[in-house]
Short mmCIF file of C-alpha atoms in Angstrom, two decimals:
data_model
loop_
_atom_site.label_atom_id
_atom_site.label_comp_id
_atom_site.label_asym_id
_atom_site.label_seq_id
_atom_site.Cartn_x
_atom_site.Cartn_y
_atom_site.Cartn_z
CA UNK A 54 19.08 -1.98 42.80
CA UNK A 55 17.34 -5.31 43.87
CA UNK A 56 17.34 -8.69 43.38
CA UNK A 57 18.71 -9.26 40.36
CA UNK A 58 16.30 -13.10 39.26
CA UNK A 59 18.40 -14.96 36.80
CA UNK A 60 16.87 -16.95 34.17
CA UNK A 61 16.99 -20.46 34.79
CA UNK A 62 18.76 -20.91 31.76
CA UNK A 63 20.25 -18.62 29.34
CA UNK A 64 21.61 -21.36 26.66
CA UNK A 65 18.06 -23.06 27.29
CA UNK A 66 16.20 -20.26 26.28
CA UNK A 67 17.86 -19.07 23.53
CA UNK A 68 17.93 -21.66 21.70
CA UNK A 69 17.14 -25.27 22.73
CA UNK A 70 14.73 -26.74 20.43
CA UNK A 71 11.33 -28.07 22.41
CA UNK A 72 7.69 -29.59 23.01
CA UNK A 73 5.35 -28.11 20.64
CA UNK A 74 3.24 -25.03 23.25
CA UNK A 75 0.01 -25.70 23.70
CA UNK A 76 -3.06 -22.81 22.03
CA UNK A 77 -3.24 -19.63 23.98
CA UNK A 78 -6.16 -17.56 23.56
CA UNK A 79 -6.32 -13.90 24.74
CA UNK A 80 -9.68 -12.72 26.41
CA UNK A 81 -9.70 -10.06 23.64
CA UNK A 82 -9.55 -12.80 21.16
CA UNK A 83 -12.64 -14.50 22.66
CA UNK A 84 -14.55 -11.19 22.70
CA UNK A 85 -13.55 -11.04 18.88
CA UNK A 86 -14.46 -14.80 18.66
CA UNK A 87 -18.04 -14.12 20.41
CA UNK A 88 -18.65 -11.13 18.55
CA UNK A 89 -17.90 -12.71 14.48
CA UNK A 90 -20.69 -15.45 15.91
CA UNK A 91 -23.09 -13.75 17.15
CA UNK A 92 -22.86 -12.14 13.87
CA UNK A 93 -22.78 -15.92 12.17
CA UNK A 94 -25.66 -16.25 14.19
CA UNK A 95 -27.80 -13.05 12.86
CA UNK A 96 -26.87 -14.33 9.95
CA UNK A 97 -28.32 -17.44 9.55
CA UNK A 98 -31.70 -17.07 12.11
CA UNK A 99 -32.87 -13.30 10.63
CA UNK A 100 -33.54 -14.84 6.91
CA UNK A 101 -35.03 -11.22 5.84
CA UNK A 102 -31.87 -9.31 6.24
CA UNK A 103 -29.19 -12.20 5.43
CA UNK A 104 -28.41 -10.04 1.98
CA UNK A 105 -28.59 -6.89 4.36
CA UNK A 106 -25.76 -8.29 6.37
CA UNK A 107 -23.37 -9.35 4.38
CA UNK A 108 -22.98 -6.52 1.89
CA UNK A 109 -22.40 -4.61 5.28
CA UNK A 110 -20.04 -7.75 7.08
CA UNK A 111 -18.34 -7.43 3.07
CA UNK A 112 -17.82 -3.55 3.00
CA UNK A 113 -16.47 -3.81 6.50
CA UNK A 114 -13.99 -6.21 5.60
CA UNK A 115 -13.00 -4.02 2.42
CA UNK A 116 -12.39 -1.54 5.21
CA UNK A 117 -10.27 -3.00 7.23
CA UNK A 118 -7.75 -4.22 4.58
CA UNK A 119 -8.29 -1.60 2.63
CA UNK A 120 -6.42 0.13 5.88
CA UNK A 121 -9.16 2.96 5.18
CA UNK A 122 -11.00 2.34 8.64
CA UNK A 123 -7.32 -0.01 10.16
CA UNK A 124 -5.40 4.11 10.30
CA UNK A 125 -7.92 4.85 12.54
CA UNK A 126 -8.32 2.84 14.43
CA UNK A 127 -4.13 3.19 14.68
CA UNK A 128 -4.30 6.04 15.29
CA UNK A 129 -6.61 5.93 17.61
CA UNK A 130 -4.78 2.64 20.04
CA UNK A 131 -1.45 4.54 19.16
CA UNK A 132 -1.83 8.42 19.87
CA UNK A 133 1.00 11.11 21.07
CA UNK A 134 3.03 7.17 21.40
CA UNK A 135 4.04 7.27 17.63
CA UNK A 136 6.09 10.39 18.35
CA UNK A 137 7.88 9.59 21.32
CA UNK A 138 10.19 12.86 22.79
CA UNK A 139 13.64 12.27 22.84
CA UNK A 140 14.71 10.05 26.22
CA UNK A 141 15.56 11.79 30.06
CA UNK A 142 18.06 10.45 31.64
CA UNK A 143 18.37 10.78 35.26
CA UNK A 144 21.85 10.26 37.35
CA UNK A 145 19.96 6.74 38.28
CA UNK A 146 17.24 5.76 34.83
CA UNK A 147 16.05 2.49 34.91
CA UNK A 148 13.95 1.21 31.78
CA UNK A 149 11.54 -1.21 31.96
CA UNK A 150 11.19 -3.59 28.12
CA UNK A 151 7.26 -5.43 28.36
CA UNK A 152 7.73 -9.13 26.46
CA UNK A 153 5.59 -9.57 22.91
CA UNK A 154 5.42 -13.51 23.34
CA UNK A 155 7.37 -16.26 22.45
CA UNK A 156 7.80 -18.43 19.57
CA UNK A 157 9.36 -21.46 17.71
CA UNK A 158 11.19 -21.04 14.57
CA UNK A 159 11.69 -23.58 11.69
CA UNK A 160 14.40 -25.29 13.70
CA UNK A 161 12.03 -25.86 17.15
CA UNK A 162 14.50 -23.51 18.72
CA UNK A 163 12.51 -20.94 20.62
CA UNK A 164 12.71 -16.81 19.72
CA UNK A 165 11.27 -13.61 20.59
CA UNK A 166 8.63 -12.43 18.13
CA UNK A 167 8.80 -9.75 15.61
CA UNK A 168 7.15 -7.30 17.52
CA UNK A 169 9.27 -7.86 20.75
CA UNK A 170 13.10 -7.67 19.37
CA UNK A 171 12.46 -4.09 18.60
CA UNK A 172 11.68 -3.34 22.16
CA UNK A 173 14.53 -5.13 23.17
CA UNK A 174 17.06 -3.14 20.42
CA UNK A 175 15.76 0.40 21.63
CA UNK A 176 16.11 -0.97 25.14
CA UNK A 177 19.62 -2.12 24.21
CA UNK A 178 19.66 1.82 22.67
CA UNK A 179 18.61 3.92 26.02
CA UNK A 180 20.91 1.84 28.00
CA UNK A 181 24.15 2.20 26.12
CA UNK A 182 23.30 6.02 26.11
CA UNK A 183 22.32 6.58 29.40
CA UNK A 184 25.47 4.53 29.67
CA UNK A 185 27.22 7.14 28.25
CA UNK A 186 26.32 9.96 29.70
CA UNK A 187 27.94 8.83 32.77
CA UNK A 188 24.37 7.34 34.74
CA UNK A 189 23.58 4.46 36.05
CA UNK A 190 21.45 1.98 34.66
CA UNK A 191 19.47 -1.08 34.91
CA UNK A 192 17.50 -2.58 32.91
CA UNK A 193 13.65 -4.55 33.78
CA UNK A 194 12.47 -7.49 31.31
CA UNK A 195 9.68 -8.24 32.43
CA UNK A 196 6.83 -11.08 30.50
CA UNK A 197 6.53 -14.58 31.72
CA UNK A 198 5.63 -17.35 30.43
CA UNK A 199 1.55 -17.34 29.48
CA UNK A 200 2.70 -18.94 26.63
CA UNK A 201 3.43 -21.77 28.50
CA UNK A 202 6.31 -22.53 26.13
CA UNK A 203 8.86 -23.87 27.70
CA UNK A 204 10.94 -20.65 29.26
CA UNK A 205 9.70 -17.16 29.58
CA UNK A 206 9.46 -14.20 27.26
CA UNK A 207 12.42 -12.56 29.97
CA UNK A 208 13.88 -15.83 30.62
CA UNK A 209 14.57 -15.64 26.46
CA UNK A 210 14.85 -12.08 25.33
CA UNK A 211 17.57 -11.62 28.40
CA UNK A 212 20.00 -13.27 26.28
CA UNK A 213 19.74 -11.21 23.60
CA UNK A 214 20.02 -7.73 26.17
CA UNK A 215 23.51 -9.17 26.72
CA UNK A 216 24.78 -9.66 23.28
CA UNK A 217 23.71 -6.14 23.26
CA UNK A 218 26.31 -4.84 25.63
CA UNK A 219 23.72 -5.05 28.41
CA UNK A 220 25.92 -5.74 31.76
CA UNK A 221 25.30 -8.19 33.48
CA UNK A 222 24.84 -6.48 36.82
CA UNK A 223 22.65 -3.82 35.32
CA UNK A 224 19.87 -6.36 34.16
CA UNK A 225 16.82 -8.09 36.21
CA UNK A 226 14.99 -10.43 34.64
CA UNK A 227 10.91 -10.38 36.18
CA UNK A 228 9.17 -13.72 34.71
CA UNK A 229 6.72 -13.90 36.50
CA UNK A 230 3.84 -11.84 34.56
CA UNK A 231 1.04 -13.53 32.54
CA UNK A 232 -0.07 -9.24 32.00
CA UNK A 233 0.31 -6.33 30.86
CA UNK A 234 -0.57 -5.04 34.54
CA UNK A 235 0.89 -8.29 36.06
CA UNK A 236 4.03 -6.54 34.61
CA UNK A 237 3.17 -3.30 36.04
CA UNK A 238 2.33 -5.16 39.40
CA UNK A 239 6.13 -7.42 39.85
CA UNK A 240 7.84 -4.14 37.99
CA UNK A 241 6.71 -1.68 40.78
CA UNK A 242 7.28 -4.38 43.74
CA UNK A 243 11.07 -4.19 42.65
CA UNK A 244 10.81 -0.62 42.55
CA UNK A 245 8.89 -0.08 45.93
CA UNK A 246 12.27 0.02 47.69
CA UNK A 247 14.55 1.57 45.48
CA UNK A 248 15.61 4.75 44.56
CA UNK A 249 15.99 6.02 40.46
CA UNK A 250 15.78 9.51 39.24
CA UNK A 251 13.67 8.81 35.68
CA UNK A 252 12.49 5.49 34.93
CA UNK A 253 11.08 4.53 30.88
CA UNK A 254 9.08 1.97 29.79
CA UNK A 255 9.72 0.49 27.15
CA UNK A 256 6.95 -0.80 24.34
CA UNK A 257 5.15 -1.04 20.98
CA UNK A 258 2.85 2.11 20.26
CA UNK A 259 -0.15 0.91 20.10
CA UNK A 260 0.62 -0.65 23.17
CA UNK A 261 1.64 1.99 25.37
CA UNK A 262 -1.69 3.09 26.18
CA UNK A 263 -3.21 0.04 27.90
CA UNK A 264 0.80 -0.04 29.43
CA UNK A 265 0.20 3.10 31.68
CA UNK A 266 -2.43 2.73 32.08
CA UNK A 267 -1.25 -0.32 34.15
CA UNK A 268 1.82 1.26 35.41
CA UNK A 269 0.06 4.83 36.19
CA UNK A 270 -2.04 1.85 38.31
CA UNK A 271 0.75 0.89 40.80
CA UNK A 272 1.63 4.40 41.01
CA UNK A 273 4.77 4.39 38.26
CA UNK A 274 5.18 6.69 35.99
CA UNK A 275 7.45 6.22 34.20
CA UNK A 276 8.45 8.33 30.43
CA UNK A 277 6.82 6.13 27.68
CA UNK A 278 9.22 5.12 24.68
CA UNK A 279 7.40 3.31 21.69
CA UNK A 280 10.16 1.32 20.41
CA UNK A 281 8.04 0.53 16.88
CA UNK A 282 4.86 1.09 15.66
CA UNK A 283 1.74 0.23 12.68
CA UNK A 284 0.84 2.75 10.21
CA UNK A 285 -2.03 1.32 7.54
CA UNK A 286 -1.94 0.86 3.96
CA UNK A 287 -4.38 2.95 1.95
CA UNK A 288 -5.33 1.51 -1.09
CA UNK A 289 -7.71 0.06 -3.22
CA UNK A 290 -6.89 -3.67 -3.59
CA UNK A 291 -6.99 -5.42 -0.03
CA UNK A 292 -3.74 -6.16 2.46
CA UNK A 293 -3.25 -9.20 4.91
CA UNK A 294 -1.32 -7.26 7.02
CA UNK A 295 -4.37 -4.20 7.48
CA UNK A 296 -6.46 -7.22 8.98
CA UNK A 297 -3.63 -8.43 11.12
CA UNK A 298 -3.22 -3.90 11.94
CA UNK A 299 -6.84 -4.17 12.76
CA UNK A 300 -6.76 -6.98 15.16
CA UNK A 301 -3.92 -5.25 16.70
CA UNK A 302 -6.20 -1.67 17.58
CA UNK A 303 -8.90 -3.26 18.79
CA UNK A 304 -6.62 -6.08 20.75
CA UNK A 305 -5.97 -2.71 22.42
CA UNK A 306 -9.16 -1.31 22.63
CA UNK A 307 -10.69 -3.46 23.95
CA UNK A 308 -7.47 -4.14 26.89
CA UNK A 309 -8.30 -0.21 27.66
CA UNK A 310 -12.55 -0.74 28.23
CA UNK A 311 -11.49 -4.04 30.08
CA UNK A 312 -8.99 -1.82 32.05
CA UNK A 313 -11.80 0.68 32.70
CA UNK A 314 -14.73 -1.64 33.53
CA UNK A 315 -12.81 -4.31 36.36
CA UNK A 316 -11.61 -0.87 37.73
CA UNK A 317 -15.16 0.62 38.26
CA UNK A 318 -16.04 -3.01 39.24
CA UNK A 319 -13.09 -2.72 41.86
CA UNK A 320 -11.61 -5.56 41.00
CA UNK A 321 -8.27 -3.65 39.87
#
């Protein structure tokens, strides 16, 4: 199906020690930082309300870290994606798996970030199920190099998919996209002149709603298949994992809001 863009070097993508990466900041991180800076400015300038502001901030921090506010945020952003339906394979099935970043391990080797591993495993599992049913199946792995590491996400993930028994001729590498919007844009280009009965989108449950918005923007209606989700652990004691999950949920909600604003302005 279409032209298969091969990674520049599977071997290097899978295991080369490289230079230190440059800092990478997303739009949502800038927004969160800006809100924090505004909060700090109000705290410093509005002296009479400092106690009330500090108490509110501590209460909010506790609600997030103890999971009581993080849980509804996750439920809001993950929605039905956290409970996927059994996949339906067509005679010609295309499985799209989205990137989730890369990082360097202790040995300086570039590897997929933890969130990417379930996506890779889910895509490989779907491919195996598809092949077992005697269908024509292909995997498109989509992800460029927004973090400016030594290899794009798709290049780095490709060896893992090959090791999971995805046939080389059934693997298409899209390694130019820098955002979820571009994931959809470049995948749409690959599929523009191709025929398929079934299109599946593999990504994390919390990422799925925003990803579907972008894919629908390019007239693609993939079947969502969540690779994994996040769960808040509610209790009295604060947990760092809950704060991480809250940050993930806020990132996605900001991204969804950004999509609708850009659509209104005609930028998307």
